[in-house]
mmCIF file of C-alpha atoms and ligand atoms in Angstrom:
data_model
loop_
_atom_site.group_PDB
_atom_site.id
_atom_site.type_symbol
_atom_site.label_atom_id
_atom_site.label_comp_id
_atom_site.label_asym_id
_atom_site.label_seq_id
_atom_site.Cartn_x
_atom_site.Cartn_y
_atom_site.Cartn_z
ATOM 1 C CA MET A 153 -5.032 26.054 26.000
ATOM 2 C CA SER A 154 -3.408 24.023 23.176
ATOM 3 C CA ASP A 155 -3.468 25.428 19.640
ATOM 4 C CA GLU A 156 -5.180 22.373 18.212
ATOM 5 C CA ILE A 157 -8.743 21.498 18.889
ATOM 6 C CA SER A 158 -10.170 18.153 17.739
ATOM 7 C CA ILE A 159 -13.866 17.686 17.356
ATOM 8 C CA GLU A 160 -15.567 14.470 16.322
ATOM 9 C CA VAL A 161 -18.387 14.957 13.851
ATOM 10 C CA ASP A 162 -20.853 12.187 13.073
ATOM 11 C CA ILE A 163 -21.638 12.156 9.349
ATOM 12 C CA PRO A 164 -25.253 11.232 8.801
ATOM 13 C CA LYS A 165 -26.305 8.239 6.612
ATOM 14 C CA ASP A 166 -29.298 8.179 4.289
ATOM 15 C CA GLU A 167 -32.662 6.573 5.116
ATOM 16 C CA ASN A 168 -31.279 3.144 4.159
ATOM 17 C CA GLY A 169 -28.190 3.409 6.292
ATOM 18 C CA MET A 170 -25.966 4.215 3.264
ATOM 19 C CA LEU A 171 -23.039 6.608 3.473
ATOM 20 C CA GLY A 172 -22.145 8.741 0.473
ATOM 21 C CA ARG A 173 -18.569 8.561 -0.816
ATOM 22 C CA GLU A 174 -16.605 10.383 -3.503
ATOM 23 C CA CYS A 175 -13.342 9.345 -5.126
ATOM 24 C CA LEU A 176 -10.445 11.797 -4.881
ATOM 25 C CA GLU A 177 -9.176 10.716 -8.315
ATOM 26 C CA CYS A 178 -12.173 10.436 -10.627
ATOM 27 C CA GLU A 179 -14.513 12.438 -8.406
ATOM 28 C CA ARG A 180 -17.375 9.993 -9.000
ATOM 29 C CA TYR A 181 -19.953 9.294 -6.347
ATOM 30 C CA PHE A 182 -21.108 6.031 -4.798
ATOM 31 C CA LYS A 183 -22.575 4.819 -1.515
ATOM 32 C CA LEU A 184 -21.928 1.983 0.867
ATOM 33 C CA LYS A 185 -23.459 0.592 4.033
ATOM 34 C CA PRO A 186 -21.071 0.753 6.973
ATOM 35 C CA GLY A 187 -21.068 -2.457 8.966
ATOM 36 C CA THR A 188 -21.486 -4.700 5.945
ATOM 37 C CA GLY A 189 -18.448 -6.165 3.992
ATOM 38 C CA LEU A 190 -14.927 -6.430 5.352
ATOM 39 C CA PRO A 191 -13.770 -4.968 8.709
ATOM 40 C CA THR A 192 -11.547 -2.423 6.995
ATOM 41 C CA ASP A 193 -10.753 1.294 6.944
ATOM 42 C CA TYR A 194 -9.394 0.977 3.438
ATOM 43 C CA CYS A 195 -11.516 1.700 0.400
ATOM 44 C CA HIS A 196 -11.276 1.188 -3.360
ATOM 45 C CA CYS A 197 -13.038 3.375 -5.869
ATOM 46 C CA PRO A 198 -15.638 1.205 -7.612
ATOM 47 C CA TYR A 199 -15.035 3.034 -10.900
ATOM 48 C CA CYS A 200 -11.250 3.748 -11.161
ATOM 49 C CA GLU A 201 -7.948 2.530 -9.738
ATOM 50 C CA TYR A 202 -7.816 4.906 -6.802
ATOM 51 C CA GLU A 203 -7.612 3.378 -3.342
ATOM 52 C CA GLY A 204 -6.850 4.756 0.108
ATOM 53 C CA SER A 205 -8.011 5.287 3.660
ATOM 54 C CA ALA A 206 -11.810 5.593 4.024
ATOM 55 C CA ASP A 207 -11.106 9.080 5.307
ATOM 56 C CA THR A 208 -10.094 10.166 1.779
ATOM 57 C CA PHE A 209 -13.581 9.434 0.388
ATOM 58 C CA TRP A 210 -15.629 12.242 2.007
ATOM 59 C CA THR A 211 -17.900 14.143 -0.369
ATOM 60 C CA PRO A 212 -17.576 17.948 -0.568
ATOM 61 C CA ALA A 213 -21.102 18.222 0.959
ATOM 62 C CA GLN A 214 -20.040 16.073 3.898
ATOM 63 C CA LEU A 215 -16.906 18.099 4.470
ATOM 64 C CA GLU A 216 -18.939 21.330 4.410
ATOM 65 C CA TYR A 217 -21.349 19.805 6.879
ATOM 66 C CA ALA A 218 -18.515 18.631 9.144
ATOM 67 C CA LYS A 219 -16.876 22.043 9.013
ATOM 68 C CA SER A 220 -20.093 23.818 9.945
ATOM 69 C CA VAL A 221 -20.805 21.418 12.862
ATOM 70 C CA ALA A 222 -17.202 21.753 14.078
ATOM 71 C CA LEU A 223 -17.386 25.556 13.861
ATOM 72 C CA ASN A 224 -20.584 25.525 15.872
ATOM 73 C CA ASN A 225 -18.901 23.360 18.491
ATOM 74 C CA VAL A 226 -15.969 25.649 18.728
ATOM 75 C CA TYR A 227 -18.366 28.570 18.993
ATOM 76 C CA GLU A 228 -20.375 26.897 21.725
ATOM 77 C CA LYS A 229 -17.458 25.535 23.758
ATOM 78 C CA ILE A 230 -14.797 28.268 23.387
ATOM 79 C CA LEU A 231 -15.939 31.436 21.665
ATOM 80 C CA ARG A 232 -19.246 31.827 23.443
ATOM 81 C CA PRO A 233 -17.816 31.489 27.001
ATOM 82 C CA ALA A 234 -15.077 33.911 25.990
ATOM 83 C CA LEU A 235 -17.567 36.287 24.544
ATOM 84 C CA ASP A 236 -19.724 35.928 27.659
ATOM 85 C CA ASP A 237 -16.615 36.820 29.741
ATOM 86 C CA LEU A 238 -16.004 39.728 27.472
ATOM 87 C CA THR A 239 -19.633 40.819 27.666
ATOM 88 C CA LYS A 240 -19.372 40.602 31.448
ATOM 89 C CA SER A 241 -16.180 42.742 31.415
ATOM 90 C CA PHE A 242 -17.981 45.274 29.194
ATOM 91 C CA LYS A 243 -20.899 45.236 31.584
ATOM 92 C CA ASP A 244 -18.541 45.965 34.445
ATOM 93 C CA LEU A 245 -17.020 48.733 32.360
ATOM 94 C CA GLU A 246 -20.515 49.994 31.571
ATOM 95 C CA ARG A 247 -21.317 50.041 35.319
ATOM 96 C CA LYS A 248 -18.068 51.769 36.209
ATOM 97 C CA THR A 249 -18.402 54.390 33.489
ATOM 98 C CA ARG A 250 -22.069 55.065 34.174
ATOM 99 C CA ASN A 251 -21.385 58.424 35.671
ATOM 100 C CA SER A 252 -18.309 59.298 33.594
ATOM 101 C CA PHE A 253 -17.943 61.597 30.711
ATOM 102 C CA ILE A 254 -17.207 58.682 28.401
ATOM 103 C CA GLN A 255 -19.898 55.964 28.607
ATOM 104 C CA PHE A 256 -19.902 52.324 27.629
ATOM 105 C CA LYS A 257 -23.051 50.469 26.444
ATOM 106 C CA VAL A 258 -23.368 46.818 25.572
ATOM 107 C CA THR A 259 -26.251 45.362 23.618
ATOM 108 C CA LYS A 260 -27.135 41.673 23.291
ATOM 109 C CA ASP A 261 -27.197 41.360 19.492
ATOM 110 C CA ASN A 262 -23.546 42.162 19.054
ATOM 111 C CA PHE A 263 -22.860 38.446 18.687
ATOM 112 C CA ALA A 264 -24.713 35.856 16.620
ATOM 113 C CA SER A 265 -26.266 33.258 18.825
ATOM 114 C CA LYS A 266 -25.658 30.309 16.453
ATOM 115 C CA LEU A 267 -23.789 29.590 13.197
ATOM 116 C CA PRO A 268 -25.641 27.937 10.279
ATOM 117 C CA ILE A 269 -25.204 24.197 9.649
ATOM 118 C CA SER A 270 -24.633 23.078 6.003
ATOM 119 C CA TYR A 271 -27.127 20.226 5.691
ATOM 120 C CA TYR A 272 -27.200 18.063 2.569
ATOM 121 C CA ASN A 273 -28.904 15.004 0.997
ATOM 122 C CA GLU A 274 -27.180 11.904 -0.337
ATOM 123 C CA GLU A 275 -27.874 11.177 -4.026
ATOM 124 C CA GLU A 276 -29.990 8.454 -5.573
ATOM 125 C CA LEU A 277 -27.997 5.834 -7.495
ATOM 126 C CA GLU A 278 -28.885 3.410 -10.291
ATOM 127 C CA THR A 279 -27.573 0.033 -9.182
ATOM 128 C CA GLN A 280 -27.688 -1.535 -5.710
ATOM 129 C CA VAL A 281 -25.246 -4.380 -5.228
ATOM 130 C CA THR A 282 -24.497 -6.863 -2.515
ATOM 131 C CA CYS A 283 -20.954 -8.128 -3.116
ATOM 132 C CA ASN A 284 -21.138 -11.908 -3.495
ATOM 133 C CA SER A 285 -17.590 -12.193 -2.178
ATOM 134 C CA CYS A 286 -17.502 -10.036 1.017
ATOM 135 C CA GLY A 287 -21.197 -9.039 1.564
ATOM 136 C CA LEU A 288 -20.697 -5.273 1.305
ATOM 137 C CA GLU A 289 -23.852 -3.462 0.311
ATOM 138 C CA PHE A 290 -23.113 -0.593 -2.039
ATOM 139 C CA ALA A 291 -24.731 1.513 -4.782
ATOM 140 C CA VAL A 292 -23.188 2.949 -7.964
ATOM 141 C CA TYR A 293 -23.954 4.862 -11.106
ATOM 142 C CA GLY A 294 -24.284 2.644 -14.179
ATOM 143 C CA VAL A 295 -24.260 -1.143 -13.821
ATOM 144 C CA PHE A 296 -20.665 -2.381 -13.589
ATOM 145 C CA ALA A 297 -18.364 -1.644 -10.709
ATOM 146 C CA ARG A 298 -15.778 -3.088 -8.315
ATOM 147 C CA CYS A 299 -16.577 -3.783 -4.702
ATOM 148 C CA PRO A 300 -15.066 -0.921 -2.607
ATOM 149 C CA ASP A 301 -14.054 -3.396 0.116
ATOM 150 C CA CYS A 302 -12.717 -6.495 -1.643
ATOM 151 C CA LYS A 303 -12.314 -5.194 -5.257
ATOM 152 C CA ASN A 304 -14.444 -8.071 -6.551
ATOM 153 C CA LEU A 305 -15.823 -7.249 -9.953
ATOM 154 C CA ASN A 306 -19.646 -7.277 -10.053
ATOM 155 C CA ALA A 307 -19.755 -7.879 -13.834
ATOM 156 C CA PHE A 308 -20.062 -11.671 -13.294
ATOM 157 C CA LEU A 309 -22.728 -11.145 -10.653
ATOM 158 C CA ILE A 310 -24.722 -8.902 -12.988
ATOM 159 C CA PHE A 311 -24.356 -11.487 -15.779
ATOM 160 C CA SER A 312 -25.668 -14.231 -13.532
ATOM 161 C CA LYS A 313 -28.652 -12.074 -12.591
ATOM 162 C CA SER A 314 -29.471 -11.549 -16.281
ATOM 163 C CA ILE A 315 -29.311 -15.292 -16.845
ATOM 164 C CA ASP A 316 -31.585 -15.786 -13.813
ATOM 165 C CA THR A 317 -34.077 -13.435 -15.386
ATOM 166 C CA ALA A 318 -33.925 -15.312 -18.690
ATOM 167 C CA GLN A 319 -34.684 -18.527 -16.793
ATOM 168 C CA LYS A 320 -37.678 -16.915 -15.082
ATOM 169 C CA LYS A 321 -38.919 -15.663 -18.451
ATOM 170 C CA LEU A 322 -38.586 -19.146 -19.920
ATOM 171 C CA ASP A 323 -40.500 -20.661 -16.974
ATOM 172 C CA ILE A 324 -43.348 -18.258 -17.694
ATOM 173 C CA PHE A 325 -43.351 -19.006 -21.436
ATOM 174 C CA LEU A 326 -43.451 -22.718 -20.812
ATOM 175 C CA LYS A 327 -46.768 -22.506 -18.859
ATOM 176 C CA PRO A 328 -49.524 -24.586 -20.535
ATOM 177 C CA ASP A 329 -51.841 -21.611 -21.112
ATOM 178 C CA ILE A 330 -49.335 -19.784 -23.342
ATOM 179 C CA SER A 331 -50.025 -20.412 -27.039
ATOM 180 C CA ALA A 332 -47.552 -22.428 -29.136
ATOM 181 C CA GLU A 333 -46.927 -19.463 -31.385
ATOM 182 C CA ILE A 334 -45.885 -17.157 -28.566
ATOM 183 C CA LYS A 335 -43.822 -19.912 -27.023
ATOM 184 C CA GLU A 336 -41.868 -20.431 -30.201
ATOM 185 C CA ASP A 337 -41.323 -16.716 -30.640
ATOM 186 C CA SER A 338 -40.178 -16.322 -27.048
ATOM 187 C CA PHE A 339 -37.262 -18.786 -27.381
ATOM 188 C CA LYS A 340 -35.369 -16.540 -29.751
ATOM 189 C CA HIS A 341 -35.721 -13.684 -27.186
ATOM 190 C CA ILE A 342 -34.337 -15.910 -24.468
ATOM 191 C CA ILE A 343 -31.295 -16.769 -26.650
ATOM 192 C CA SER A 344 -30.890 -13.128 -27.644
ATOM 193 C CA ASP A 345 -31.156 -11.894 -24.012
ATOM 194 C CA CYS A 346 -28.441 -14.292 -22.879
ATOM 195 C CA ILE A 347 -26.075 -13.311 -25.662
ATOM 196 C CA SER A 348 -26.686 -9.536 -25.056
ATOM 197 C CA ALA A 349 -25.857 -10.048 -21.367
ATOM 198 C CA PHE A 350 -22.731 -11.974 -22.367
ATOM 199 C CA ASP A 351 -21.743 -9.185 -24.789
ATOM 200 C CA ALA A 352 -22.141 -6.561 -22.011
ATOM 201 C CA LEU A 353 -20.003 -8.702 -19.684
ATOM 202 C CA GLY A 354 -17.371 -8.988 -22.410
ATOM 203 C CA LYS A 355 -17.247 -5.252 -23.017
ATOM 204 C CA GLU A 356 -16.685 -4.606 -19.328
ATOM 205 C CA LEU A 357 -13.999 -7.301 -19.043
ATOM 206 C CA ARG A 358 -12.233 -5.900 -22.104
ATOM 207 C CA ARG A 359 -12.441 -2.361 -20.760
ATOM 208 C CA ILE A 360 -10.720 -3.411 -17.524
ATOM 209 C CA ARG A 361 -8.132 -5.819 -18.929
ATOM 210 C CA PRO A 362 -7.908 -5.411 -22.739
ATOM 211 C CA GLU A 363 -4.678 -7.436 -22.774
ATOM 212 C CA LEU A 364 -6.638 -10.608 -21.940
ATOM 213 C CA PHE A 365 -8.742 -10.405 -25.119
ATOM 214 C CA HIS A 366 -6.531 -9.536 -28.008
ATOM 215 C CA SER A 367 -8.826 -9.056 -30.973
ATOM 216 C CA ARG A 368 -9.800 -6.371 -33.452
ATOM 217 C CA ILE A 369 -13.406 -7.536 -33.371
ATOM 218 C CA LYS A 370 -15.529 -4.956 -31.605
ATOM 219 C CA ASN A 371 -18.363 -7.187 -30.446
ATOM 220 C CA LEU A 372 -16.097 -10.107 -29.705
ATOM 221 C CA PHE A 373 -18.411 -11.648 -27.136
ATOM 222 C CA GLN A 374 -21.234 -11.852 -29.710
ATOM 223 C CA ASN A 375 -18.962 -13.939 -31.900
ATOM 224 C CA PHE A 376 -18.421 -17.201 -30.119
ATOM 225 C CA TYR A 377 -16.187 -18.634 -32.780
ATOM 226 C CA ALA A 378 -13.851 -15.586 -32.795
ATOM 227 C CA LEU A 379 -13.852 -15.476 -29.000
ATOM 228 C CA ASN A 380 -12.691 -19.082 -28.858
ATOM 229 C CA GLU A 381 -9.923 -18.261 -31.313
ATOM 230 C CA THR A 382 -8.858 -15.239 -29.324
ATOM 231 C CA LEU A 383 -8.597 -17.411 -26.218
ATOM 232 C CA ASP A 384 -6.532 -20.077 -28.103
ATOM 233 C CA GLY A 385 -9.290 -22.628 -28.119
ATOM 234 C CA LEU A 386 -10.012 -22.378 -24.368
ATOM 235 C CA LEU A 387 -13.792 -22.525 -24.807
ATOM 236 C CA GLN A 388 -13.589 -25.588 -27.085
ATOM 237 C CA GLN A 389 -11.329 -27.364 -24.612
ATOM 238 C CA GLN A 390 -13.369 -26.586 -21.530
ATOM 239 C CA HIS A 391 -17.014 -26.193 -22.456
ATOM 240 C CA SER A 392 -18.959 -29.467 -22.342
ATOM 241 C CA ASN A 393 -21.363 -28.247 -25.041
ATOM 242 C CA PHE A 394 -19.088 -26.136 -27.228
ATOM 243 C CA ASP A 395 -20.704 -27.143 -30.532
ATOM 244 C CA PHE A 396 -24.209 -26.507 -29.251
ATOM 245 C CA VAL A 397 -23.279 -23.024 -27.945
ATOM 246 C CA LEU A 398 -21.580 -22.217 -31.238
ATOM 247 C CA LYS A 399 -24.721 -23.267 -33.118
ATOM 248 C CA MET A 400 -26.975 -21.131 -30.871
ATOM 249 C CA PHE A 401 -24.787 -18.055 -31.374
ATOM 250 C CA GLN A 402 -25.209 -18.617 -35.136
ATOM 251 C CA VAL A 403 -28.979 -19.176 -34.794
ATOM 252 C CA ARG A 404 -29.216 -15.892 -32.916
ATOM 253 C CA HIS A 405 -27.347 -14.287 -35.790
ATOM 254 C CA LEU A 406 -29.904 -15.791 -38.253
ATOM 255 C CA TYR A 407 -32.797 -14.352 -36.288
ATOM 256 C CA GLU A 408 -31.140 -11.001 -35.907
ATOM 257 C CA HIS A 409 -30.184 -10.592 -39.566
ATOM 258 C CA ASN A 410 -32.205 -13.094 -41.657
ATOM 259 C CA LEU A 411 -35.589 -13.549 -39.897
ATOM 260 C CA GLY A 412 -34.375 -16.954 -38.769
ATOM 261 C CA VAL A 413 -34.020 -18.340 -42.326
ATOM 262 C CA ILE A 414 -31.022 -20.635 -42.819
ATOM 263 C CA ASP A 415 -28.542 -19.295 -45.317
ATOM 264 C CA GLU A 416 -25.155 -20.262 -46.944
ATOM 265 C CA ASP A 417 -23.220 -18.444 -44.251
ATOM 266 C CA PHE A 418 -24.940 -20.481 -41.477
ATOM 267 C CA VAL A 419 -24.186 -23.717 -43.217
ATOM 268 C CA LYS A 420 -20.552 -22.786 -43.701
ATOM 269 C CA LYS A 421 -20.201 -22.432 -39.929
ATOM 270 C CA ILE A 422 -22.588 -25.175 -38.827
ATOM 271 C CA PRO A 423 -22.308 -28.235 -41.069
ATOM 272 C CA GLY A 424 -25.273 -30.626 -41.427
ATOM 273 C CA TYR A 425 -27.827 -28.010 -42.450
ATOM 274 C CA GLU A 426 -27.123 -27.996 -46.194
ATOM 275 C CA LYS A 427 -30.568 -29.304 -47.076
ATOM 276 C CA GLU A 428 -32.258 -26.750 -44.857
ATOM 277 C CA ILE A 429 -31.104 -23.680 -46.715
ATOM 278 C CA GLY A 430 -34.094 -21.359 -47.267
ATOM 279 C CA LYS A 431 -36.068 -22.888 -44.381
ATOM 280 C CA LYS A 432 -36.617 -21.283 -41.034
ATOM 281 C CA TYR A 433 -34.673 -22.590 -38.049
ATOM 282 C CA THR A 434 -37.252 -23.543 -35.409
ATOM 283 C CA LEU A 435 -35.955 -23.174 -31.855
ATOM 284 C CA THR A 436 -37.298 -25.603 -29.231
ATOM 285 C CA SER A 437 -37.928 -25.160 -25.476
ATOM 286 C CA SER A 438 -35.211 -27.621 -24.684
ATOM 287 C CA GLU A 439 -32.687 -25.719 -26.738
ATOM 288 C CA ALA A 440 -33.595 -22.533 -24.873
ATOM 289 C CA GLN A 441 -33.292 -24.321 -21.522
ATOM 290 C CA HIS A 442 -30.030 -26.008 -22.586
ATOM 291 C CA PHE A 443 -28.603 -22.697 -23.709
ATOM 292 C CA ILE A 444 -29.316 -21.010 -20.321
ATOM 293 C CA VAL A 445 -27.414 -23.720 -18.494
ATOM 294 C CA SER A 446 -24.641 -23.575 -21.074
ATOM 295 C CA MET A 447 -24.232 -19.842 -20.582
ATOM 296 C CA LEU A 448 -23.667 -20.292 -16.878
ATOM 297 C CA GLU A 449 -20.980 -22.903 -17.650
ATOM 298 C CA LEU A 450 -19.475 -20.414 -20.125
ATOM 299 C CA LYS A 451 -19.452 -17.750 -17.439
ATOM 300 C CA SER A 452 -17.464 -19.990 -15.088
ATOM 301 C CA ILE A 453 -14.862 -20.657 -17.733
ATOM 302 C CA ILE A 454 -14.435 -16.921 -18.508
ATOM 303 C CA GLU A 455 -14.422 -16.079 -14.823
ATOM 304 C CA ASN A 456 -11.647 -18.565 -14.098
ATOM 305 C CA TYR A 457 -9.645 -17.301 -17.007
ATOM 306 C CA PHE A 458 -10.094 -13.672 -15.866
ATOM 307 C CA ASP A 459 -9.287 -14.356 -12.187
ATOM 308 C CA GLN A 460 -6.364 -16.705 -12.814
ATOM 309 C CA ASP A 461 -4.487 -14.018 -14.733
ATOM 310 C CA ASN A 462 -5.536 -11.283 -12.331
ATOM 311 C CA SER A 463 -2.428 -11.104 -10.132
HETATM 312 ZN ZN1 ZN B 557 -12.344 6.847 -8.816
HETATM 313 ZN ZN1 ZN B 558 -16.712 -7.299 -1.793
#
């Protein structure tokens, strides 16, 4: 008999076919669906920089389970037959010593009949993602992550989803049975939702590659003017509606900090409204619609900039 025994253990998936994974480096947990994504045995942690063979991503619970199943296998295949042989020898001994001065007795419960298996449950996670680059289905804590197969960042995908939601909201608000008052009020929420999503995208991009966005401004992606400066005028050069987007960012600022009333600061940044100081800026449905489309164009520009430099 060789000294090494190899036993294959099948690690169970959860009810949705997802396999739990844990990073060696940051020890954070995620799940993925085997059979989707790239045909690879290589895996990247969605949260940190660690990458390695898929075999290095077993969770402690899975390893415990595998160990217990393997031990049981060894017990069934090797130890039990050996023990049975031993029991048989003892029985022979028992028979032979029956009439001797020293007697031998064997009872059944000397040996456990089975070893316990360490069962476990996979955890529930917050965000389910289907990678839009390789198709891998995976689940993570939080919202933002990288695809474990192709390393594609889901931040842009999450942003697009938020913009989709804004579009759906707008479609509902534009229905004829919604009152004019509610309609008007809803447009500022649409603008605000889009900018919040853009800000969240920006924070994630800056966290991953701070060197691409050199600025001391904390909420840089809420400040379109400063963002454009930081990117050396890239947005002004490439966005087909730069002035409009700039204006909407300022309008959002007005609504957030001045109940939508036009002030000196607004006029300084957006010329042409001098006579409107003290009046409320009234958003229109076409501005809201136009802004949604403009945000998707903005996303493409930022994505190209981010990917181009990502070597
Ligand atoms: Zn990690
Ligand atoms: Zn992917």
